[in-house]
mmCIF file of C-alpha atoms in Angstrom:
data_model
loop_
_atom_site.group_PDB
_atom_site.id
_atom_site.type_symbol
_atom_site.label_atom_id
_atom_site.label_comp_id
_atom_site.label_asym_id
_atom_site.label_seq_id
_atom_site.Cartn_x
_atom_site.Cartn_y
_atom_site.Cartn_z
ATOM 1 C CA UNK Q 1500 103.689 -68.447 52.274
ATOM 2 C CA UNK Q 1501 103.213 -71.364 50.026
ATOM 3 C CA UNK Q 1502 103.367 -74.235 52.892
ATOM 4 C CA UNK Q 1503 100.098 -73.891 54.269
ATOM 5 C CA UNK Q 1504 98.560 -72.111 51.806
ATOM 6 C CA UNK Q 1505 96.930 -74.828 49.204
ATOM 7 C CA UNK Q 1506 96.426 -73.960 45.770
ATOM 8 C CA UNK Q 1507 93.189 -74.679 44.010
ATOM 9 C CA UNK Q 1508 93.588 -75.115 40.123
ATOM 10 C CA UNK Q 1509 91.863 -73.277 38.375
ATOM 11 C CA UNK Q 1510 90.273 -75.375 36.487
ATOM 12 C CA UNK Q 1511 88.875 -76.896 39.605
ATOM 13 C CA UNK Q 1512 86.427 -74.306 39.693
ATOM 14 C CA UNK Q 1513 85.624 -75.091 35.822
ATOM 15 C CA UNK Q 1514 85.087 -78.773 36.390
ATOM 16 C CA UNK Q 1515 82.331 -77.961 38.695
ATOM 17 C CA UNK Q 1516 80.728 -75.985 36.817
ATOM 18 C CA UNK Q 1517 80.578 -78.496 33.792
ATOM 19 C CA UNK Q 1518 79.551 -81.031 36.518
ATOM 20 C CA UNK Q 1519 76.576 -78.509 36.608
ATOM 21 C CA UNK Q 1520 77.460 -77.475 40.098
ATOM 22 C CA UNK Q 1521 78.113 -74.165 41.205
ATOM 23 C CA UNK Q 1522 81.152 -73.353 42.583
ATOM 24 C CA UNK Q 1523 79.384 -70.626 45.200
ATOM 25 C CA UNK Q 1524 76.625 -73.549 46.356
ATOM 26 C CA UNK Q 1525 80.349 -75.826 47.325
ATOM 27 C CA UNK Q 1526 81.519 -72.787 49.253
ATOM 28 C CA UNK Q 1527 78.112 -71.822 50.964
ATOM 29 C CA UNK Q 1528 77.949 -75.348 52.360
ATOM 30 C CA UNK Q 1529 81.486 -75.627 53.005
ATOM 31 C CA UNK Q 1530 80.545 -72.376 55.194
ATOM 32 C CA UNK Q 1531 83.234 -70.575 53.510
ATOM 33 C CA UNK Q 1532 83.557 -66.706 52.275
ATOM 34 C CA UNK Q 1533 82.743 -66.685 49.220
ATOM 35 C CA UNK Q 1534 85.807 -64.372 47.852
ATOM 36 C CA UNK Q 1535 87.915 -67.882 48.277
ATOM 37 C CA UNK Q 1536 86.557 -69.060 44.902
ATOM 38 C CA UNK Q 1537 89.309 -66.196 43.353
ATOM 39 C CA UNK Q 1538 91.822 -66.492 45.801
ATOM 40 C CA UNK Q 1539 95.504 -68.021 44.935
ATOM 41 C CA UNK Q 1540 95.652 -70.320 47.883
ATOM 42 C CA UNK Q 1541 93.731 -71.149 50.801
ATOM 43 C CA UNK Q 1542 94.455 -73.319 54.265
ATOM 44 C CA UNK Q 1543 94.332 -76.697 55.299
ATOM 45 C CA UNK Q 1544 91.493 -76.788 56.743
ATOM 46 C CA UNK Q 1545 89.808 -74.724 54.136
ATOM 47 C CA UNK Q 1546 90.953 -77.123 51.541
ATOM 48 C CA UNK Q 1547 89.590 -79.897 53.269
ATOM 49 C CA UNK Q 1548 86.052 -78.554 53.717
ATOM 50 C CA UNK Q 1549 85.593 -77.589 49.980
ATOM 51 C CA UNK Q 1550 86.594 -80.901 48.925
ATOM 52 C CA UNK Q 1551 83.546 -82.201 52.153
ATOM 53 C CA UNK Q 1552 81.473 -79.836 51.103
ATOM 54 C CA UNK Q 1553 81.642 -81.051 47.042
ATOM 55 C CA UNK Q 1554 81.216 -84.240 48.243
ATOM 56 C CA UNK Q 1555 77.899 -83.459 50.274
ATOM 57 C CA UNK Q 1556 76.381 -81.670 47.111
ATOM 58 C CA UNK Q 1557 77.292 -84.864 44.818
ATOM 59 C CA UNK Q 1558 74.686 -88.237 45.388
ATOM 60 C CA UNK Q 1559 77.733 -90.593 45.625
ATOM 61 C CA UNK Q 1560 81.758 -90.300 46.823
ATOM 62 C CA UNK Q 1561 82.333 -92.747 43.827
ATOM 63 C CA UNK Q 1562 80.103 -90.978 41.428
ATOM 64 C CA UNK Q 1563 82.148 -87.526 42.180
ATOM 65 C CA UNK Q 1564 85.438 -89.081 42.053
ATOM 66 C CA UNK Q 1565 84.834 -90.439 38.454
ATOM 67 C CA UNK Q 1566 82.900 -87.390 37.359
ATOM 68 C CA UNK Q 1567 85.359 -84.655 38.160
ATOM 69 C CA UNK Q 1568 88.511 -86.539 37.163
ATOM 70 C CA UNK Q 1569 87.282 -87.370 33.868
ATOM 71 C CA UNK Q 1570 85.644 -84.121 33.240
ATOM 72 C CA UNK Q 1571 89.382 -82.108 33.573
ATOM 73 C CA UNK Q 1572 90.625 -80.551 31.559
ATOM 74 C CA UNK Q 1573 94.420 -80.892 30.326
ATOM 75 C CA UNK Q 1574 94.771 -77.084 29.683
ATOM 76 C CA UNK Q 1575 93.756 -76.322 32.881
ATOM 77 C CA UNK Q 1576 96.665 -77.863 34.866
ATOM 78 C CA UNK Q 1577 99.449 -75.981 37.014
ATOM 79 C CA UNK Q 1578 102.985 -76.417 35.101
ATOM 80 C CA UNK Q 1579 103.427 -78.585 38.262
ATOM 81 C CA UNK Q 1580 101.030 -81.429 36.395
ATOM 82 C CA UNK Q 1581 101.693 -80.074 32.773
ATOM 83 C CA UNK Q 1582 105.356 -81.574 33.145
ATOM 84 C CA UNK Q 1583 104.170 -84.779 34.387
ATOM 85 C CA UNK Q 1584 101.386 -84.984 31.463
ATOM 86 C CA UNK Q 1585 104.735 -83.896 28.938
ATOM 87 C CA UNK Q 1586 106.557 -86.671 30.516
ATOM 88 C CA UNK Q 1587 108.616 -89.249 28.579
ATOM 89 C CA UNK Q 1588 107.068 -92.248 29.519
ATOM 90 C CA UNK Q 1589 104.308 -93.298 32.659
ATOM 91 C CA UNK Q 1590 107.166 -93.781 35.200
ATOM 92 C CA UNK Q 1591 108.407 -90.007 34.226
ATOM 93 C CA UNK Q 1592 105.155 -89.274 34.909
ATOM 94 C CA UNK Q 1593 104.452 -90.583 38.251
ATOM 95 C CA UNK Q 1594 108.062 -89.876 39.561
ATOM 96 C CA UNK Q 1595 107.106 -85.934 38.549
ATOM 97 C CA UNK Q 1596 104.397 -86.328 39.892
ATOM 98 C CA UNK Q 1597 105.649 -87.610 43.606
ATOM 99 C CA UNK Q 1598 108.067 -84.769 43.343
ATOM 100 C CA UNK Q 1599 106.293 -81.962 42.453
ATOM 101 C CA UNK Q 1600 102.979 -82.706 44.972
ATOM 102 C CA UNK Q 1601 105.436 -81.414 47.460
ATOM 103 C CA UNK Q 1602 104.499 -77.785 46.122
ATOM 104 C CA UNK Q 1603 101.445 -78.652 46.994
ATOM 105 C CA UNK Q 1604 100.396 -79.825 50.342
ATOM 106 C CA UNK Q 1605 98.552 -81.674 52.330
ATOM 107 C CA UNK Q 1606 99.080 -84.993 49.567
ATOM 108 C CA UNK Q 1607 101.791 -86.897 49.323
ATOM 109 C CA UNK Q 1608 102.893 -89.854 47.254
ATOM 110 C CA UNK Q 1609 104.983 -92.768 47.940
ATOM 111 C CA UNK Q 1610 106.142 -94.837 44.957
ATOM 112 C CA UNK Q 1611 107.418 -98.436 45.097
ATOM 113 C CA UNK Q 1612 108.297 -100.667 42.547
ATOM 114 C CA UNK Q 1613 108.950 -104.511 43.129
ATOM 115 C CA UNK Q 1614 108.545 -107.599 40.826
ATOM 116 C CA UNK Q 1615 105.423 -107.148 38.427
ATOM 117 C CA UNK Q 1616 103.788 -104.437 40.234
ATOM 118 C CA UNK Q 1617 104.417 -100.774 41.438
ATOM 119 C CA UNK Q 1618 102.246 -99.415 44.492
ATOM 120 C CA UNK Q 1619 101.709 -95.540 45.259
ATOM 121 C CA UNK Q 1620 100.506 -94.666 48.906
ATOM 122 C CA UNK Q 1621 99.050 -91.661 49.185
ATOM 123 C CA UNK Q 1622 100.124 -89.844 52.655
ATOM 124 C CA UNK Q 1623 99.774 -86.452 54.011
ATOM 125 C CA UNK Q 1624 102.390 -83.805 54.649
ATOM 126 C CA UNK Q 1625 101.893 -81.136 58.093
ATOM 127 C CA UNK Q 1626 98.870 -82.858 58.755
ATOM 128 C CA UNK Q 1627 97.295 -85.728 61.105
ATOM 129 C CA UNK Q 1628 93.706 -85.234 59.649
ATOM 130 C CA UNK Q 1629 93.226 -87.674 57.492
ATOM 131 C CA UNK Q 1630 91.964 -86.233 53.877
ATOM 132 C CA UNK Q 1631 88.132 -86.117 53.205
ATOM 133 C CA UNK Q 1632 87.464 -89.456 51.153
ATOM 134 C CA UNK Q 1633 86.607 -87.378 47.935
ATOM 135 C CA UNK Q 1634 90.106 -86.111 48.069
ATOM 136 C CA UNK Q 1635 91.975 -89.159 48.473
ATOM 137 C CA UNK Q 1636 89.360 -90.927 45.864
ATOM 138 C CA UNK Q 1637 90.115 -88.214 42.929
ATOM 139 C CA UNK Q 1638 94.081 -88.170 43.918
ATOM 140 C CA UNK Q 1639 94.885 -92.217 43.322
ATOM 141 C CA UNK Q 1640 92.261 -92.097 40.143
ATOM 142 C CA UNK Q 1641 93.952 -88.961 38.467
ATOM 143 C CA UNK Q 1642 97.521 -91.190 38.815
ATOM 144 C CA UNK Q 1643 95.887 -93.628 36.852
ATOM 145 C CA UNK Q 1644 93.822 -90.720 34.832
ATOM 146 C CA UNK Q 1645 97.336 -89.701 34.404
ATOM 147 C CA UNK Q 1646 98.597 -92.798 32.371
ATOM 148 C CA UNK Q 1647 95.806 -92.566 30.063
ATOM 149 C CA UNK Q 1648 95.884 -89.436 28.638
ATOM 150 C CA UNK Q 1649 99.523 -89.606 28.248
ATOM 151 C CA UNK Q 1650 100.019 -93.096 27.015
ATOM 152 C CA UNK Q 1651 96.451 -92.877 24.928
ATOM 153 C CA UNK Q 1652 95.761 -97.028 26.295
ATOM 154 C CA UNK Q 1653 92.800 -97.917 28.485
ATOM 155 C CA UNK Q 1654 94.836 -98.710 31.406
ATOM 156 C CA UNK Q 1655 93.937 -100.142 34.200
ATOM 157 C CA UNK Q 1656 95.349 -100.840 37.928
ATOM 158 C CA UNK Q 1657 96.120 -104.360 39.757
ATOM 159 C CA UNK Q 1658 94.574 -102.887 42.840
ATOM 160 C CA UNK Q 1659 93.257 -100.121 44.638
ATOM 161 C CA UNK Q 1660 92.510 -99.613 48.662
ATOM 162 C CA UNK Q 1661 91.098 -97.574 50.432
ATOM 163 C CA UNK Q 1662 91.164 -96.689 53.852
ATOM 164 C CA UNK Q 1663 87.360 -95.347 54.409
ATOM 165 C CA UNK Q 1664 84.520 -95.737 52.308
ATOM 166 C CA UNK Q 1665 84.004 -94.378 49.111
ATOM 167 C CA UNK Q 1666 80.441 -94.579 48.254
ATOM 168 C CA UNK Q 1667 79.477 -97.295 45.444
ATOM 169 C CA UNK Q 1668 82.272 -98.836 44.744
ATOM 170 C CA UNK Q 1669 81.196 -100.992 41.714
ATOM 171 C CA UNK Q 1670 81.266 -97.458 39.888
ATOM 172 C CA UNK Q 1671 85.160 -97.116 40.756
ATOM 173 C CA UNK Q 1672 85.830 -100.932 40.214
ATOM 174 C CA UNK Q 1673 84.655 -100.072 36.604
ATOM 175 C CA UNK Q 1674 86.628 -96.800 36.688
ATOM 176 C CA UNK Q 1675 90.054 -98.576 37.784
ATOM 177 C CA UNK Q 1676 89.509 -101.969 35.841
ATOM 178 C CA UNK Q 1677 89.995 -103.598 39.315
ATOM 179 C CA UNK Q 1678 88.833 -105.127 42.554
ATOM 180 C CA UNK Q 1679 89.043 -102.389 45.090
ATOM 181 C CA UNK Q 1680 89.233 -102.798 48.967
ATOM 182 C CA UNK Q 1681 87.837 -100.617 51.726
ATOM 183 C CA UNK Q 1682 88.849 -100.480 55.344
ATOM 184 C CA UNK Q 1683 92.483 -100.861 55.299
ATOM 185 C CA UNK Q 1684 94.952 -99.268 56.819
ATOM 186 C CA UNK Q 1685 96.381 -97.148 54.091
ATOM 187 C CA UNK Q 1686 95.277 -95.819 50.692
ATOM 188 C CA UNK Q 1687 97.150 -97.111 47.734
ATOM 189 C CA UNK Q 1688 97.058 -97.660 43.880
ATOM 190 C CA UNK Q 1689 98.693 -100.992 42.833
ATOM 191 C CA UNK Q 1690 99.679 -100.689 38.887
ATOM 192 C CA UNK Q 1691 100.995 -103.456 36.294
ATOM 193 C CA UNK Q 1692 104.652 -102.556 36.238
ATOM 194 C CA UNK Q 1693 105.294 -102.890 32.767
ATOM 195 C CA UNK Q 1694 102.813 -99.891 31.764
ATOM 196 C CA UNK Q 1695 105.223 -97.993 33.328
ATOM 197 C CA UNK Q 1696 107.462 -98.355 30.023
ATOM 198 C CA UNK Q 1697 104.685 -97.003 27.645
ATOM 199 C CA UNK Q 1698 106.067 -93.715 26.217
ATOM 200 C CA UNK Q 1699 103.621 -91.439 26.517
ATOM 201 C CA UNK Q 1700 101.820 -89.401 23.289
ATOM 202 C CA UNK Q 1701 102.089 -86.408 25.016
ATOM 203 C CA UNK Q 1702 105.521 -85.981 25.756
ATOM 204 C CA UNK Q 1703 107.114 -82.577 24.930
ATOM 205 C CA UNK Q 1704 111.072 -82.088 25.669
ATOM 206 C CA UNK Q 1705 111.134 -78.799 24.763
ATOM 207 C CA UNK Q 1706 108.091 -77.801 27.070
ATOM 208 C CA UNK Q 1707 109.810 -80.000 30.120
ATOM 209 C CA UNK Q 1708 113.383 -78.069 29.115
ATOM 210 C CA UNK Q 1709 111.450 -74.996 30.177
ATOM 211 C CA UNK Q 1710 109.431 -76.106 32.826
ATOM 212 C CA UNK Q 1711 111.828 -78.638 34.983
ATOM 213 C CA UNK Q 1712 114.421 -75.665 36.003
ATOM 214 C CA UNK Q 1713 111.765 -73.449 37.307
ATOM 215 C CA UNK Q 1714 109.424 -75.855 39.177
ATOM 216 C CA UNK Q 1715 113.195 -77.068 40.681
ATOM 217 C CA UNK Q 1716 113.581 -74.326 41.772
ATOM 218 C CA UNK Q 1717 110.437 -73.389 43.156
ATOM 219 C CA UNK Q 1718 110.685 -76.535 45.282
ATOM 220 C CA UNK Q 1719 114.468 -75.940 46.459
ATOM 221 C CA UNK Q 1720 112.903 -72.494 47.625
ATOM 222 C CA UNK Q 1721 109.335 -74.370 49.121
ATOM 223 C CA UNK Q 1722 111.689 -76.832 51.297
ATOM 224 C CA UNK Q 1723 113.122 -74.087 52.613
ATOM 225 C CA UNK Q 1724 109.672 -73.173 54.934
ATOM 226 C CA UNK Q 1725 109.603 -74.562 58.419
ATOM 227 C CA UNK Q 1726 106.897 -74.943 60.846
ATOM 228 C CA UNK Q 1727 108.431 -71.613 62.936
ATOM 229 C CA UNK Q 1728 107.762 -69.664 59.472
ATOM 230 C CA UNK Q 1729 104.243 -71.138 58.959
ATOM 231 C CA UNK Q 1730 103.027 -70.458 62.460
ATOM 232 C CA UNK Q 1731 104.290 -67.010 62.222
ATOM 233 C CA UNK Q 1732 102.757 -66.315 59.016
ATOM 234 C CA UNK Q 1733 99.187 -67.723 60.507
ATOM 235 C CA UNK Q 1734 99.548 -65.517 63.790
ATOM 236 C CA UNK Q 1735 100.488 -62.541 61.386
ATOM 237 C CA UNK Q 1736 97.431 -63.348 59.775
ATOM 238 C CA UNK Q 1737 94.902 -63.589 62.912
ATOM 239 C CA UNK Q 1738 96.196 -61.245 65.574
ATOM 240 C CA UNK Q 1739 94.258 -58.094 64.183
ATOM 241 C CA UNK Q 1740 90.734 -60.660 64.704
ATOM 242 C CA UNK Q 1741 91.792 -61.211 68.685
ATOM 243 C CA UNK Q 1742 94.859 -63.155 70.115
ATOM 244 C CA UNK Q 1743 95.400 -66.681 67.934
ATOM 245 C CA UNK Q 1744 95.928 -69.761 70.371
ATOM 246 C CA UNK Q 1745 97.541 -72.871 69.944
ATOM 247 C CA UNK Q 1746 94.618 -75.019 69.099
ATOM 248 C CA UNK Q 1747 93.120 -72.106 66.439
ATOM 249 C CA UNK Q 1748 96.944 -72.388 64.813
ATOM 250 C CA UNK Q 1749 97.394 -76.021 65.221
ATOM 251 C CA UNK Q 1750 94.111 -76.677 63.601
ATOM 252 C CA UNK Q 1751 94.823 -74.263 60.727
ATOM 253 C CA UNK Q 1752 97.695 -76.999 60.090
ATOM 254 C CA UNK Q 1753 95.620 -79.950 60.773
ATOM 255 C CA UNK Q 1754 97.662 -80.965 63.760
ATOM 256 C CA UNK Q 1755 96.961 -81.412 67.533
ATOM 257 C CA UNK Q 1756 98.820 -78.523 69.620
ATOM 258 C CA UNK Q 1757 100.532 -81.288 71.215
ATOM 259 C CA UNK Q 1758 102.445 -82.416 67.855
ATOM 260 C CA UNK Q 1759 102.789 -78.355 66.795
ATOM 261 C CA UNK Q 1760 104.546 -77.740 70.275
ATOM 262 C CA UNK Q 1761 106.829 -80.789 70.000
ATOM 263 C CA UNK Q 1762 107.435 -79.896 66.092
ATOM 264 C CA UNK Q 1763 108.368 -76.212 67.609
ATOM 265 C CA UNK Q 1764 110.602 -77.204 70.101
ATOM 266 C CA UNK Q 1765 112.692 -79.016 67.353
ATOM 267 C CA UNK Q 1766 113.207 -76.420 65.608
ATOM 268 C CA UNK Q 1767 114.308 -74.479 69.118
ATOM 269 C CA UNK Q 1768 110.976 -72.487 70.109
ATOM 270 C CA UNK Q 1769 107.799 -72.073 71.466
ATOM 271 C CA UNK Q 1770 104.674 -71.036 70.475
ATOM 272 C CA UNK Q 1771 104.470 -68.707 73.322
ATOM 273 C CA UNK Q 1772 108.176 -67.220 71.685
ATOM 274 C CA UNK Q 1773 106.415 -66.924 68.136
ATOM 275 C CA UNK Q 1774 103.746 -65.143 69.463
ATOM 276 C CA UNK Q 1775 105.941 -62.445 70.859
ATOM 277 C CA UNK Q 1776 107.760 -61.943 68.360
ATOM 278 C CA UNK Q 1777 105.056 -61.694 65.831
ATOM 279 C CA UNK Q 1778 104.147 -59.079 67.983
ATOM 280 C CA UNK Q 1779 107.409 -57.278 68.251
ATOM 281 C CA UNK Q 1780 107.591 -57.176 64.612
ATOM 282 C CA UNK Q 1781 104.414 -55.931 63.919
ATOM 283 C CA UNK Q 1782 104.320 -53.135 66.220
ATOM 284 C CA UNK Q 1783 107.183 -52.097 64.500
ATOM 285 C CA UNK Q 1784 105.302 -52.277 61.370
ATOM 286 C CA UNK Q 1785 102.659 -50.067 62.763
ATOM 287 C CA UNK Q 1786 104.277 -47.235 64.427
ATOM 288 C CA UNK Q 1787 105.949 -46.373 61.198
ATOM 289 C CA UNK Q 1788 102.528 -45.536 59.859
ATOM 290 C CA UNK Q 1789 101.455 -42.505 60.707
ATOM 291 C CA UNK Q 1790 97.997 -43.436 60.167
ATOM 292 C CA UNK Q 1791 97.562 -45.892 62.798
ATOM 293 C CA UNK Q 1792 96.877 -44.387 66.574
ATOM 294 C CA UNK Q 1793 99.475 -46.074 69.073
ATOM 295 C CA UNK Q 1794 96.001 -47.680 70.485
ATOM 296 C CA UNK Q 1795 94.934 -48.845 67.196
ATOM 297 C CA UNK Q 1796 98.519 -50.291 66.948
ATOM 298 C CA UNK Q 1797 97.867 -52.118 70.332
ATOM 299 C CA UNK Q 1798 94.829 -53.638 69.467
ATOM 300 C CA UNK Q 1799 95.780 -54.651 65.900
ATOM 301 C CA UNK Q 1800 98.555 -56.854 68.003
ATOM 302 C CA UNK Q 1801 95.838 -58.478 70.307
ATOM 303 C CA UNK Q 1802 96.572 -56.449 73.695
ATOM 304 C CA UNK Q 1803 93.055 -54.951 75.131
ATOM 305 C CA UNK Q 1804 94.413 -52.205 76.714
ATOM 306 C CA UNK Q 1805 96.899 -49.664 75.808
ATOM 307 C CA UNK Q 1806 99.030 -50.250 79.419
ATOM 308 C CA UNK Q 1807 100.040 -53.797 78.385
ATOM 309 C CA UNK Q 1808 100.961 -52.534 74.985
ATOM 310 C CA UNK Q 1809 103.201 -49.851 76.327
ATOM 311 C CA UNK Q 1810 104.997 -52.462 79.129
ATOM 312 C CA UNK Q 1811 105.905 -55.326 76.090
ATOM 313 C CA UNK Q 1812 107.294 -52.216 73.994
ATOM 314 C CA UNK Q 1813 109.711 -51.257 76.960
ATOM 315 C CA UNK Q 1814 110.995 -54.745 77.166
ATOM 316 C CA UNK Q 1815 111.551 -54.903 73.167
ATOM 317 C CA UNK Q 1816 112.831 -51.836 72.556
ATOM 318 C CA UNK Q 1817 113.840 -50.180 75.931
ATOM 319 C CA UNK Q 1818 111.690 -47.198 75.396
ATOM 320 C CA UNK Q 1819 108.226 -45.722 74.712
ATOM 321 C CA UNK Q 1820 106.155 -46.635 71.310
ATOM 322 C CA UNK Q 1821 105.502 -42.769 71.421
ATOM 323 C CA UNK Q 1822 109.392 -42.190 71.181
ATOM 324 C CA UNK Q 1823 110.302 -44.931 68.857
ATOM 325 C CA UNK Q 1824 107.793 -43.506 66.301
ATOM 326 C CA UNK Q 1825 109.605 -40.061 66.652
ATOM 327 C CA UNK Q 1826 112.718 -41.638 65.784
ATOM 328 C CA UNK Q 1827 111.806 -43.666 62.970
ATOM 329 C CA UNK Q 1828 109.147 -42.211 61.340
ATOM 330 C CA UNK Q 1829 110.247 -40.970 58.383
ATOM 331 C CA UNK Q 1830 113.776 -42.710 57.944
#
């Protein structure tokens, strides 16, 4: 499921290495497996320890920021930032951009434009943790990153803020082209509003004619998750390790148990429901393999003992796992 699952560019991996840093040392310390380096997605959490643990192995926050958003490159972008790089003009741009972050979680962007200025806040979606300063550093830089490469002008910003601090920030100040200020309450790129009218060198209509339908619908289809189908996909996920709690699944989201449970009960259900009937479905799953023992089956659902198995199947299915494999193997 795409919601929680984060997707690491490719060419994320790349950058490091031309930063001369090695993309198993960022895993190691982010105390990671290191198979994530080659898979498609990975969690919340997950996400927000690589970007941590790159930003432990780098001297300065500002120094990394700079480094690995200049040192990107354009052909390794998803087609979710290749159409904002194809864009017609800067505002194209950022408005694609805004639109299509939402197929990738945990940023968000916020675009506002009044008088002589437009502002982008940076938030974060199905999360209250806020995003390691590295993160939120490289995000508002690559906006303005953005506008460079596309327009082929040194740009620069009005303002930029920050909510923690971000290592030495004459280094970004240079960067940006602007005073930047630390300990706010939000993080937020301030632009001159009229670069938002310079066409941009890039711009490819016949690339966005291809791209714009599918990524549309990709999104219509991404809106579509809800916090039931995450949660279920996460205990899915965790009940063959032992039986996934609250906290272990509200974490995985980067939310307190308290906000999962009230999210939950808007959409009509409880964890303790979820768990259930992640469990009803997969013993289900199970018994039609012949492979799997009916212990085996109970244990891969998180019950220690075979009894307590046995009593749950009853309730769900009003009869024995032993006879409902019988009956459906096979069909």
């Amino acid at each position: 499921m795409s919601l929680t699952r984060i997707k690491f560019p490719a060419g994320f991996w790349t950058g490091l290495h031309q930063l001369g840093i090695s993309p198993h040392d960022v895993v190691r310390k982010a105390r990671l497996p290191l198979t994530i380096i080659t898979e498609p997605a990975v969690s919340t959490s997950q996400y927000f320890a690589i970007w941590e643990a790159y930003s432990d192995l780098i001297d300065d926050i500002a120094k990394g920021i700079i480094k690995l958003t200049t040192v990107f490159e354009t052909a390794h972008y998803p087609p979710s930032v290749l159409a904002t790089y194809h864009a017609r003009d800067y505002r194209d741009a950022l408005k694609r951009m805004a639109r299509y972050k939402q197929l990738c979680p945990p940023e968000s962007l916020r675009i506002t434009e009044e008088g002589k200025y437009c502002t982008i806040e940076l938030d974060w979606q199905y999360t209250e943790q806020p995003g390691p300063p590295m993160l939120v550093g490289i995000t508002l830089a690559f906006l303005l990153e953005l506008g460079r490469r596309g327009t082929g002008k040194p740009l620069t910003a009005k303002l930029v803020e920050f909510s923690q601090p971000m290592g030495d920030i004459q280094i970004l100040e240079t960067y940006f082209g602007c005073r930047i200020r630390i300990g706010g309450n939000c993080n937020r790129l301030t632009l001159h509003r009229g670069d938002l009218d310079r066409p941009f060198v890039s711009y490819n209509a016949e690339l966005l004619e291809i791209l714009t339908p599918v990524l549309d619908k990709t999104l219509d289809e991404h809106r579509t998750h809800s916090i039931t189908e995450m949660v279920k996909w996460i205990l899915k996920r965790n009940l063959p390790a032992g039986r996934p709690d609250i906290q272990m699944v509200a974490s995985e989201l980067g939310m307190s148990d308290r906000t999962l449970q009230r999210r939950l009960t808007d959409e009509g259900t409880s964890f303790k429901h979820l768990l259930t009937q992640v469990r009803h479905e997969l013993a289900r799953d199970y018994l039609v393999d012949p492979s799997l023992d009916i212990k085996e089956v109970a244990f891969l659902i998180g019950y220690e003992d075979q009894n307590s198995f046995y009593r749950a199947f009853r309730l769900w299915e009003g009869d024995t796992p032993s006879n409902w494999r019988t009956q459906h193997i096979g069909n």
